[in-house]
Structure formats: C-alpha cells, structure tokens
Short mmCIF file of C-alpha atoms in Angstrom, two decimals:
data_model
loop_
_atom_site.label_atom_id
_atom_site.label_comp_id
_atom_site.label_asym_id
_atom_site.label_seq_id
_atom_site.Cartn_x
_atom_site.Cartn_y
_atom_site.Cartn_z
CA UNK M 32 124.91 24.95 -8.89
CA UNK M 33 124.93 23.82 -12.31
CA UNK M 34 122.85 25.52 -15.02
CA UNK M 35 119.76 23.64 -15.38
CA UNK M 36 118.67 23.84 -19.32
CA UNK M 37 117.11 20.15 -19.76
CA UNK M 38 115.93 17.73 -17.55
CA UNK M 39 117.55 14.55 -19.65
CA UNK M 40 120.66 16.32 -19.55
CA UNK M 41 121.47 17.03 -15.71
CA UNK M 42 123.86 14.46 -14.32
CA UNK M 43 123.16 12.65 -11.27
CA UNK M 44 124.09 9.87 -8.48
CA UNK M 45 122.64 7.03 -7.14
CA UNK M 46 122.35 7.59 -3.53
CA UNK M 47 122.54 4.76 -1.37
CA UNK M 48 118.96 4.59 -0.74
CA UNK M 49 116.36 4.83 -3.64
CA UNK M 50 113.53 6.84 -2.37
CA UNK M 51 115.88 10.31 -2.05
CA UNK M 52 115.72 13.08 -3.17
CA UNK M 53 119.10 13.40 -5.22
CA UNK M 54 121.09 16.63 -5.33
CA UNK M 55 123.39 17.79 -8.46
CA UNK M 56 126.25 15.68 -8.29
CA UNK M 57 127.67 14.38 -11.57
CA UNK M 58 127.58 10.92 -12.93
CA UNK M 59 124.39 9.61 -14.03
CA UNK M 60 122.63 10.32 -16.70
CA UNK M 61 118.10 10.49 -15.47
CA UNK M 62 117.19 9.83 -19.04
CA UNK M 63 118.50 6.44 -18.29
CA UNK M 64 115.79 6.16 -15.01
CA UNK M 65 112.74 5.67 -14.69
CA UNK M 66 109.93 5.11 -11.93
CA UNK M 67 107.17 2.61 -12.82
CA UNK M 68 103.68 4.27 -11.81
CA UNK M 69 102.28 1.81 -9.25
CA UNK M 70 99.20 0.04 -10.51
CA UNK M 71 96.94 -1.70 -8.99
CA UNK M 72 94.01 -4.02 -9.99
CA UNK M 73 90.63 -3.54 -8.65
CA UNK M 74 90.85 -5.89 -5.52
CA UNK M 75 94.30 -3.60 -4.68
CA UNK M 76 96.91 -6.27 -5.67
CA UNK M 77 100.65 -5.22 -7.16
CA UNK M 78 100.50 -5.43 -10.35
CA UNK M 79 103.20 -6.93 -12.66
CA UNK M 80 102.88 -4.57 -15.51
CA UNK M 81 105.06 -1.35 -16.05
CA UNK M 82 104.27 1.66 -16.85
CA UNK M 83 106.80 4.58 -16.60
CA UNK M 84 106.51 7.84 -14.95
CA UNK M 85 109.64 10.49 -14.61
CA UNK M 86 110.37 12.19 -11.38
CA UNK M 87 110.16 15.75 -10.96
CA UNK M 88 112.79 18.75 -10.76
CA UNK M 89 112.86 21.73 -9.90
CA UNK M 90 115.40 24.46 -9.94
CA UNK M 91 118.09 23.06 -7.45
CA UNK M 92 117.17 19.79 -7.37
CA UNK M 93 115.25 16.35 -8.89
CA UNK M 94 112.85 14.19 -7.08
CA UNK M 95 112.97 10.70 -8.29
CA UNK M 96 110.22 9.08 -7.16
CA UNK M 97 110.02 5.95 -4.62
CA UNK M 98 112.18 3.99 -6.66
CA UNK M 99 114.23 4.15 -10.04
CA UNK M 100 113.44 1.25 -12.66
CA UNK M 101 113.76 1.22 -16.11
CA UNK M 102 114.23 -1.45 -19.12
CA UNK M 103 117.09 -1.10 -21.25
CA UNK M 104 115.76 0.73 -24.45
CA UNK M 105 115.48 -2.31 -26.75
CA UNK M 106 117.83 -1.62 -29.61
CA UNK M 107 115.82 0.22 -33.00
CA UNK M 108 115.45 -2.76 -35.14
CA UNK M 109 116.50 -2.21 -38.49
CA UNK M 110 116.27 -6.01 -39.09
CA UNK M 111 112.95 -8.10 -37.95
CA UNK M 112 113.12 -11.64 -38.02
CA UNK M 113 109.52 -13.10 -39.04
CA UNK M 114 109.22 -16.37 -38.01
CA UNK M 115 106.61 -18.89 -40.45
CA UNK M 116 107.24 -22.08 -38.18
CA UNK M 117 108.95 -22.75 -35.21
CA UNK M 118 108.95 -26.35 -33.74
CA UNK M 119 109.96 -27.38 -30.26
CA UNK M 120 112.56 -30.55 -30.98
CA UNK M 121 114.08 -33.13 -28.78
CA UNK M 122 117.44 -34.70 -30.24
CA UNK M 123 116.85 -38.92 -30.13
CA UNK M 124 120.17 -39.13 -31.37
CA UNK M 125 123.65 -37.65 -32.34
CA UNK M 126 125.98 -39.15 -35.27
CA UNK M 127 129.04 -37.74 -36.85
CA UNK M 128 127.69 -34.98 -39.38
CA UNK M 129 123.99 -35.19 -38.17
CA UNK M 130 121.63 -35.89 -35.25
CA UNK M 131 117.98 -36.93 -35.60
CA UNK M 132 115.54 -35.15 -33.77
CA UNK M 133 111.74 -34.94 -32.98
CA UNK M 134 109.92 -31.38 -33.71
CA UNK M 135 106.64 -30.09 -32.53
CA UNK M 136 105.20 -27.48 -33.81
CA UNK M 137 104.61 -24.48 -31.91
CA UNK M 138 103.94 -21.96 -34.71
CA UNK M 139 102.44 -23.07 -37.84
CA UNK M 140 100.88 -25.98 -38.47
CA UNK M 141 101.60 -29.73 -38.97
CA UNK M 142 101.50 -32.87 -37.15
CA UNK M 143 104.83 -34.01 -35.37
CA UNK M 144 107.63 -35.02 -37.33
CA UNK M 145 110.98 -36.66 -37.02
CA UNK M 146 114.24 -35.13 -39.01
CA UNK M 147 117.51 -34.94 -39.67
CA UNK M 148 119.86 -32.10 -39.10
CA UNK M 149 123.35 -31.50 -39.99
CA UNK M 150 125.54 -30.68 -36.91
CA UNK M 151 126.82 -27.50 -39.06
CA UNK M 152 123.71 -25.86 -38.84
CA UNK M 153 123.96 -25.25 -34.70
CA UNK M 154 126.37 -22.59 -33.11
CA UNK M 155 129.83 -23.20 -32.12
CA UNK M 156 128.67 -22.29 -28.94
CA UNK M 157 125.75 -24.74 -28.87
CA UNK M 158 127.35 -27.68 -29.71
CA UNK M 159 128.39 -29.68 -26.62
CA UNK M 160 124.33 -28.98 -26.03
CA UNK M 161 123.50 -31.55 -29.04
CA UNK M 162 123.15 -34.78 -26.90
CA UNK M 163 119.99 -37.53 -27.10
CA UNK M 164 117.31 -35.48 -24.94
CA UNK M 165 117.98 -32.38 -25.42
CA UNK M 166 115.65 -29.97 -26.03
CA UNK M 167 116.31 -27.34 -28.97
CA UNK M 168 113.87 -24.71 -30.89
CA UNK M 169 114.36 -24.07 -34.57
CA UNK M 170 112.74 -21.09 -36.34
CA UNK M 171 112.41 -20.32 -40.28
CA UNK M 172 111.33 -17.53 -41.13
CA UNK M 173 112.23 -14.12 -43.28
CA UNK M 174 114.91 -11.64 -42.09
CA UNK M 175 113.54 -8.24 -43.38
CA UNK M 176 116.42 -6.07 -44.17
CA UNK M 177 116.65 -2.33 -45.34
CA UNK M 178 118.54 -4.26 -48.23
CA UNK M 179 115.58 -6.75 -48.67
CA UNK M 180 114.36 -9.98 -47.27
CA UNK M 181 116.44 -12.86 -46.57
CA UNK M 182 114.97 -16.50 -46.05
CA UNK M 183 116.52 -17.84 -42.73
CA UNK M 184 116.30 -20.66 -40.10
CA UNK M 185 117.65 -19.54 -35.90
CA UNK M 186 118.54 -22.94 -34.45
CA UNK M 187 118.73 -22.69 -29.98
CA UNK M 188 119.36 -25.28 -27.54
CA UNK M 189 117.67 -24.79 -24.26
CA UNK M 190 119.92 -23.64 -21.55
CA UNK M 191 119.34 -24.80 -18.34
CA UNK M 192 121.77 -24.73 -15.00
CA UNK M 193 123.09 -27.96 -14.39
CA UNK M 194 120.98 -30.28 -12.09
CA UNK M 195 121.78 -30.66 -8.27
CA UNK M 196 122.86 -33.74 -6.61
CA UNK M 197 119.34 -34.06 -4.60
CA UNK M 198 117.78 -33.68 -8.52
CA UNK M 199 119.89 -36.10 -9.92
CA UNK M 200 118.90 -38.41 -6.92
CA UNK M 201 114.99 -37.62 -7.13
CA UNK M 202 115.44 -38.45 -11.16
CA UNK M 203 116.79 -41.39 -10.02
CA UNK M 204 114.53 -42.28 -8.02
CA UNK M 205 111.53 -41.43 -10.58
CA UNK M 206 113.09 -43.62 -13.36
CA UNK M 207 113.69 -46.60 -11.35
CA UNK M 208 110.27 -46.12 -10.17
CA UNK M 209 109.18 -46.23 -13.88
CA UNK M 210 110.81 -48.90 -15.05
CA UNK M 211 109.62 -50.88 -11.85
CA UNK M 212 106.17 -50.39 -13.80
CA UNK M 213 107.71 -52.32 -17.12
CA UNK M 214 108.87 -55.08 -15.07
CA UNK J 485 107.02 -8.88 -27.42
CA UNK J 486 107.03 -10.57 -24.34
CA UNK J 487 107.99 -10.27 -20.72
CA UNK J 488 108.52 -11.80 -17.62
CA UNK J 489 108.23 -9.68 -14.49
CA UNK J 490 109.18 -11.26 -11.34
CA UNK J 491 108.28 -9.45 -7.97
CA UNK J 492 109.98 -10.50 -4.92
CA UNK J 493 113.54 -9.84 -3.18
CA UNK J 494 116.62 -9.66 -5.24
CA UNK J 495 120.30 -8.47 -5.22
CA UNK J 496 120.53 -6.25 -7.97
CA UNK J 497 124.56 -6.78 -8.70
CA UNK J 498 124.21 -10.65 -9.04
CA UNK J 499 122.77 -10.05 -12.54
CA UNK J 500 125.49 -9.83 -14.76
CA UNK J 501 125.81 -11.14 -18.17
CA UNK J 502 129.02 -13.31 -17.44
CA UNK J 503 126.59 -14.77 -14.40
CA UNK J 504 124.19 -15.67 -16.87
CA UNK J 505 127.17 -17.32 -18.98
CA UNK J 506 128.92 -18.88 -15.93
CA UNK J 507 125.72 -21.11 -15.53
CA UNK J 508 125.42 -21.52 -18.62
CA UNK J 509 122.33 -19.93 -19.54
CA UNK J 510 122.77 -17.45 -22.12
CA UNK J 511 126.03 -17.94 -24.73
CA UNK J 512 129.46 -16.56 -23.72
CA UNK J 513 129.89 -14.62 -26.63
CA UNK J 514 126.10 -13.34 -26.22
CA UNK J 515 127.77 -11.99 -22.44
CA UNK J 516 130.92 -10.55 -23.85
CA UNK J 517 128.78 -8.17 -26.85
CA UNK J 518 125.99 -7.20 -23.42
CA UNK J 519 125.45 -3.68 -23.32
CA UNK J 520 125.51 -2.65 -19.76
CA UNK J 521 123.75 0.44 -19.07
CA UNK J 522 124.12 0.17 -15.23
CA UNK J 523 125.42 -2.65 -12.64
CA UNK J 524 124.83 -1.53 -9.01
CA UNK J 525 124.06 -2.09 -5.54
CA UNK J 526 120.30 -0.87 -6.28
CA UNK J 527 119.99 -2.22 -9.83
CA UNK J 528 121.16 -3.90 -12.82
CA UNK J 529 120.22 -3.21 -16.45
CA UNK J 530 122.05 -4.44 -19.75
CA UNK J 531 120.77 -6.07 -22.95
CA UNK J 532 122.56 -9.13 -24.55
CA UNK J 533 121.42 -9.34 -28.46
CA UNK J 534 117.97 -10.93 -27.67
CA UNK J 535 117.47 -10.25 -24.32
CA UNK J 536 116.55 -6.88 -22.00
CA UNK J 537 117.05 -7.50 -17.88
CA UNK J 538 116.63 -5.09 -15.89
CA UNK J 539 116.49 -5.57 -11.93
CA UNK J 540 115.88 -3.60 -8.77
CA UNK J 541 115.43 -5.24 -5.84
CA UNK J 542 111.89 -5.97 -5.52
CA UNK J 543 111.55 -6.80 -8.95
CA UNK J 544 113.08 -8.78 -12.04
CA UNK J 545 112.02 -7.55 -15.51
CA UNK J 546 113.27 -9.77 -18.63
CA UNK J 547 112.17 -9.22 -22.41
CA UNK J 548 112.49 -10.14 -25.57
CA UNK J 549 110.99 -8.68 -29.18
CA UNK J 550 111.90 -11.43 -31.27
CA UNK J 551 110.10 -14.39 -31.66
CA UNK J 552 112.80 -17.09 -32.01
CA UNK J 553 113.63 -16.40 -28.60
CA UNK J 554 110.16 -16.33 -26.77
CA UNK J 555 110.69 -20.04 -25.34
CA UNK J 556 114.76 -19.21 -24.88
CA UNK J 557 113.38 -15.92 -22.66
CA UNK J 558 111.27 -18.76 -20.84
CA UNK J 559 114.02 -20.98 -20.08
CA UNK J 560 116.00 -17.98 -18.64
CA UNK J 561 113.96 -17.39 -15.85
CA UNK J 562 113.57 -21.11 -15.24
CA UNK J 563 117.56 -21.39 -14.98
CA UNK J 564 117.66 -17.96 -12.83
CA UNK J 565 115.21 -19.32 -10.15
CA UNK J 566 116.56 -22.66 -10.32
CA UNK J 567 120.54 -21.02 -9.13
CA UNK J 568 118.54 -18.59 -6.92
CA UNK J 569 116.13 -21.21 -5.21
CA UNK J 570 115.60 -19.48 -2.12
CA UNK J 571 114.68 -16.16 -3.52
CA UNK J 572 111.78 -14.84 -2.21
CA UNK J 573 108.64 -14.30 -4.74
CA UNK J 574 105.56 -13.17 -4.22
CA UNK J 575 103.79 -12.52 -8.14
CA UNK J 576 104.92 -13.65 -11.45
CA UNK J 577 103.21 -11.60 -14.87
CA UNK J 578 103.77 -13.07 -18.49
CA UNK J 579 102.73 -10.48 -20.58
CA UNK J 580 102.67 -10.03 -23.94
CA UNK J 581 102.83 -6.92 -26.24
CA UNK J 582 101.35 -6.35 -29.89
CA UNK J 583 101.48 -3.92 -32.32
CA UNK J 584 98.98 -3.40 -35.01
CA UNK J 585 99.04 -1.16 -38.35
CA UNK J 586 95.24 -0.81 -39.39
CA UNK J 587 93.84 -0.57 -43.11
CA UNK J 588 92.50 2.70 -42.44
CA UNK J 589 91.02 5.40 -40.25
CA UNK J 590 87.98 3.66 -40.71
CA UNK J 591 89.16 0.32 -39.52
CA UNK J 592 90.85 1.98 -36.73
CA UNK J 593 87.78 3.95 -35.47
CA UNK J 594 86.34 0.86 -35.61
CA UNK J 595 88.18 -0.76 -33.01
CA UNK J 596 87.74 2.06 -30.49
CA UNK J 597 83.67 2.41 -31.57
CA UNK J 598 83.25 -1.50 -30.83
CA UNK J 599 85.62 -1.51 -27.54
CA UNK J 600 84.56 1.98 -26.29
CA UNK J 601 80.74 3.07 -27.78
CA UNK J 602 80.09 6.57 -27.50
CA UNK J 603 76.39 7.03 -27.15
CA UNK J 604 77.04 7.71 -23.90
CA UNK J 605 79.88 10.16 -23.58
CA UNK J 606 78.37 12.43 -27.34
CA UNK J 607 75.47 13.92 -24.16
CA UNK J 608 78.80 15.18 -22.64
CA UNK J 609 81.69 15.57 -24.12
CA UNK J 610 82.55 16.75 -28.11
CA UNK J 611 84.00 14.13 -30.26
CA UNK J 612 85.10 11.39 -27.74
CA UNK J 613 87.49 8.74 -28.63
CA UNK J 614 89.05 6.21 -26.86
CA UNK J 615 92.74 6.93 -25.20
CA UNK J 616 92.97 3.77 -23.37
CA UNK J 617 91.10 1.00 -22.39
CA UNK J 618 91.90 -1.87 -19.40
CA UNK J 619 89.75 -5.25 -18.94
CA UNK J 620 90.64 -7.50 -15.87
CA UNK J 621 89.24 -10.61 -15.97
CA UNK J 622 89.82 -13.61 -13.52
CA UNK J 623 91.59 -16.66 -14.09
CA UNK J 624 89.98 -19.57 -15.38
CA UNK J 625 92.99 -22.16 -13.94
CA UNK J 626 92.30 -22.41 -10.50
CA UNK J 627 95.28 -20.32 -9.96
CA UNK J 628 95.53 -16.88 -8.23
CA UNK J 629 95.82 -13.75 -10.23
CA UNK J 630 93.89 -11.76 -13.37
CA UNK J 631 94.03 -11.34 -16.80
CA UNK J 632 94.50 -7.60 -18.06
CA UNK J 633 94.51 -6.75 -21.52
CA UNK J 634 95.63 -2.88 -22.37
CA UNK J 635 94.24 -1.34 -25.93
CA UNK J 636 95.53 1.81 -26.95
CA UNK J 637 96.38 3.67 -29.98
CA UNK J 638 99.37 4.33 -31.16
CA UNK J 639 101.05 7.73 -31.45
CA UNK J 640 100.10 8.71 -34.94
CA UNK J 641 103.92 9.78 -35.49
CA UNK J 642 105.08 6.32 -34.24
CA UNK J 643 102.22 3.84 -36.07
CA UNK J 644 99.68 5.44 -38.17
CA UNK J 645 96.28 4.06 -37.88
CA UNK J 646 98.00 1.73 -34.88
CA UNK J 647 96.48 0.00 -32.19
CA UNK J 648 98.28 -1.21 -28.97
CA UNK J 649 97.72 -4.21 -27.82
CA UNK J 650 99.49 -5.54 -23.76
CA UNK J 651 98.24 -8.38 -21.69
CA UNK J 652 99.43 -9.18 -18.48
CA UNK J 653 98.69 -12.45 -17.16
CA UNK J 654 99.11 -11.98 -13.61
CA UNK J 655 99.90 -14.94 -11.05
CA UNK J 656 99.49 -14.31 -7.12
CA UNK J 657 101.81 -17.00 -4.94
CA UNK J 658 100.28 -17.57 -1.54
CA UNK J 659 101.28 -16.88 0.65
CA UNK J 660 101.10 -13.40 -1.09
CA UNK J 661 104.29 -12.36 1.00
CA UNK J 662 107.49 -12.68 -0.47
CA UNK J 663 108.65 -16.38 0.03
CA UNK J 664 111.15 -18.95 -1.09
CA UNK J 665 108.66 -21.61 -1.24
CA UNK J 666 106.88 -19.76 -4.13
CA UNK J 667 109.86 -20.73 -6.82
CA UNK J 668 108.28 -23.62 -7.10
CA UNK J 669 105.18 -22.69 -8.32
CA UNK J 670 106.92 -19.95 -10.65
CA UNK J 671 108.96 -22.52 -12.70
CA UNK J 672 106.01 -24.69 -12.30
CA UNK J 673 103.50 -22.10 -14.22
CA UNK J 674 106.47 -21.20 -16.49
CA UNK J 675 106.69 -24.66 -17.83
CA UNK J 676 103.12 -25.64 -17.81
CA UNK J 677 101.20 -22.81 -18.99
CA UNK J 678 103.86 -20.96 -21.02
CA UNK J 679 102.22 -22.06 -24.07
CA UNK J 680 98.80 -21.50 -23.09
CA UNK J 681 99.63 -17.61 -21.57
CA UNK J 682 101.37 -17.33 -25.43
CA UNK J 683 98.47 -18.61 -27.30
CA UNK J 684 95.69 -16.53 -25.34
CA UNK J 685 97.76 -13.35 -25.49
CA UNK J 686 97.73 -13.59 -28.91
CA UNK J 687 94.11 -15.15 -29.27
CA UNK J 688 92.71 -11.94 -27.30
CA UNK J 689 95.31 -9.27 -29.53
CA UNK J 690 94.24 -10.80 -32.78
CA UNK J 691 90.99 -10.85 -31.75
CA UNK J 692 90.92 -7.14 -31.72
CA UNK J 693 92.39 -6.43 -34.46
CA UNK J 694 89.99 -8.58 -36.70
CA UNK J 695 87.77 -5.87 -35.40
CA UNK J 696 89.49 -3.19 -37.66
CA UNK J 697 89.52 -5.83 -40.63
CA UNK J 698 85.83 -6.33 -40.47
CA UNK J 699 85.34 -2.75 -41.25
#
C-alpha cells in the first residue's frame, strides 16, 4: 500500500462503474475529479448549477462520491479580451476582396447598419463560411496584455451541422409557401 | 462567464474535439491545439482555446469566459443536439457568472448590509456577515423552471473587496423524464431566449453591484 502523504497526489483508476469506492491503483490523478454537491431548489427539482465537493479518503482507500464530474480548469488568463461592441451580422453578399453584410448590435449601442468587410479580415478556416446568409459575430474590443493593451476586432462565423434532407425539404416547403403569399 | 448545462443521457466518449470538427462546429485547428484532460467510457473533459466541455453521462457542461464567444458557445450546443437528435433531455440551465472588484470595504459591506440586514442575527450572533446568499424566483415566460441568482464574496486572497455574482436560469422539459422529444424545446429556448437569459443575467449582476457604488 502506497504511502499516503496528500490527497491530490494519490493516483487512481476509473472503475467501470462511478459510484465505487476506488482502491490504490495507479493512473489517475483525483485532483483532476470532482463530485458536484447535488442541489436542489425548494420544490425538490435537479438543479443545473455546479457546485463541487471532493470525496473522502482515508488511510487505505478514497471514496469518490456518487459520481465524478469536473470542468476543465479554464486556462489562467494572462490576456482578457474586453469587448466595446459586438454586432450579430448576416452576409447579403460576397465579392472578390469584400462581402457586404448587415450588423446588429448586441453589445453597445446603435441602430442597425449595413458594411463592408474585406475577406482578409476572416480566418482561413472561416472562409468557405462567407456566403449570402450567413450568420457571423464580430467583436472590437481591447486585448489587455501584461505588455499593455492592444485595440482588436474577433471576427466568427456561426457553425452549424449541415441540414438534413427532411430540413432541406420542410425549408422547401416553408419558402414556397412564402412566396405563394407574394403571388 | 457563461454556461450551458445540459441534463439528460449521454455517451461520454462521443465528445471529442475532432467530433466537434468533423461536423463542423468548432475549427479544425481549434481541435488539433484541445487539451484533453480525460476521454472515457464514463466521461469526457478537454478545453479547445475558447471553450471548456466536460461530460458524464447524465450531464453536458460547456463554458466559455470570453465574451466574443458567448453566441459561438450558443451555437455549439445547438449543432450538438441537432447531430444527437434523439438524446434524451430532461433540464437545460444558462447561467451566467460575474465577478466584481468593489471601491472599498465600505461599498462592499454595503452589498451584504442591503442583501442580508443584520438587525436580526446582532440578538444572536457577534459580527454577522453574509457568506452566501440564494434567491429563486419563478419564471415569468410561461416556461417551466426558476431563476437563481448566487451572491457571494470573494476570497479576499483571490478578489479583494469582490463580490460573486452566478445565475442559473433553469428550464424544466416535460415530460420531466429524460426524453428525445425535449431537443426540441432546448434548441428552441437556446435560440429564442438566448439574448434575453444574457441580458437579465447581467441586468440582475449589475444591479447588485450598483449597490456597492451607491455607497
């Protein structure tokens, strides 16, 4: 039996099932698990917040409780992003060096507005997104740096799966409904 | 920061960056720099630049701290349920997480006097102060489920004179059992009330913390 001197430094196993109790077997680190204490609201339903709770240990072995969960630690940011306005836009149309677009706001303020944005400005791995309808949010905003602040602009396209045959058909369907109603 | 916690059935191992870049939904080279911390039978947890996912199999956790990508974090779970349509779901939360520095101890008392009075617990106790402090409140949509907001303080070594702000607004499906037929009305409430769930969180945080800047 292995020396127990700290309880984020005993290495453990998953076991197949996750409400065991888990001997001393090498492999995985329990600083990297978690159980979420179970809360509850006051009519008794599950709650989808998360709060974290360790197990227990004792000399020869650790209790996790009911059932392991735990968020990758986000990364310590040494670099925040502060975003002044961030518009929803729709592309209306794509030309050689540019496409036009329509942006909403969703931070900041200011009516709707249409503009024009050089292709350059969206990832490599965005650009077979940049089609007419496509939806895209743009952020400007400061990059604080340890080195000092940076003015910046984060450019996305929305990411969606592909849509099904029986969606293509039902969007079908709705626009030749619509366009009955121009007829 | 905000979250989106999913409860329902799901297969932990599915959730793999390169999934998410096979369908397109997060950037190939955002999959190849992931961090994985764990992919298993019983869960899956990695972080790709922007994004946290962690996964178990009754639940579905995704984050995000930086703004630019609230509405990208959005769209995620949209795509997710849209490949896994027959997952079963029975609650949804978007929550949202704020941190505040206060002026001074003053303005941070403040915050704890006006949320938590004491008159009450001085008979009792010495020198009571408020460690934590949950509202519920019910929905005004028509839809099933509660508003929570969280206020703590912060760890003086982490934030001095910091206040804690979480809300978790909480959707029910019915039927309350894990079922398929509830992905509708996830991606439904994720594309209609997205923006109201981010405005309200932080509506209700801010509000707080005006509290301290009154003082």
């Amino acid at each position: 039996m292995p020396e127990i001197q700290r309880l984020d430094s005993i290495p453990i196993v998953f076991s197949t099932t996750l409400d065991a109790t888990y001997g001393l077997q090498g492999g995985f680190p329990i600083h990297d698990l978690s159980r979420p204490e179970v809360v509850r609201s006051s009519d008794g339903a599950e709650q989808t917040q998360i709060r974290y709770v360790n197990g227990e240990s004792s000399l020869d072995e650790i209790k996790l409780n009911p059932f392991l969960f735990s968020l990758p630690s986000a990364p310590q940011a040494k670099e925040f992003f502060r975003a002044i306005q961030k518009w929803e836009g729709y592309v209306l149309d794509v030309g050689r060096d540019l496409f036009r677009a329509r942006l909403v706001s969703i931070v900041g303020e200011g009516p709707d507005q249409e503009a024009e944005i050089y292709l350059e400005e969206v990832d490599p791995d965005d650009q077979e997104l940049v089609q007419p309808g496509a939806v895209f949010y743009w952020t400007i905003g400061y990059l604080d740096r340890p080195s000092g602040r940076l003015r910046g602009s984060i450019l996305r396209f929305r990411r969606l799966p592909a849509l099904s045959e029986p969606e293509l058909e039902t969007a079908r369907r709705e626009a030749e409904k619509l366009e009955g109603l121009f007829e | 920061m905000v979250t989106v916690v999913l409860r329902g059935t799901f297969i932990p191992p599915l959730f793999q960056p390169a999934w998410l870049a096979s369908h397109g939904l997060i950037r190939a080279q955002e999959s190849d720099a992931a961090n994985v911390e764990i992919i298993s039978p019983q869960a899956a947890i990695f972080t790709a630049e922007w994004l946290q996912l962690s996964v178990i199999s009754n639940r579905l956790h995704v984050a995000t701290t930086q703004e630019s990508f609230y509405e990208p974090l959005r769209d995620l779970v949209v795509g997710i349920l849209k490949i896994l349509n027959e997952t079963p779901l029975r609650a949804m939360g978007i929550n949202r997480s704020f941190h505040y520095r206060l002026a001074s101890e003053d303005a941070w008392h403040k915050i704890g006097n006006e949320l938590a009075p004491k008159d009450m617990w001085k008979a009792h106790i010495d020198k009571p102060g408020m460690r934590s402090l949950v509202m519920e409140g019910a929905r005004t949509d028509g839809r099933e489920g509660y508003i929570q907001v969280k206020v703590e303080p912060e760890p003086a070594d982490k934030i001095k004179f910091g206040v804690h702000v979480e809300l978790n607004d909480h959707y029910q499906f019915q039927p309350t059992e894990p079922n398929p037929m509830n992905i509708k009305q996830a991606t439904g409430i994720l594309s209609e009330c997205w923006k109201v769930s981010m405005e309200r969180g932080l509506t209700i945080a801010s509000k707080i913390a005006d509290i301290g800047d009154q003082a």
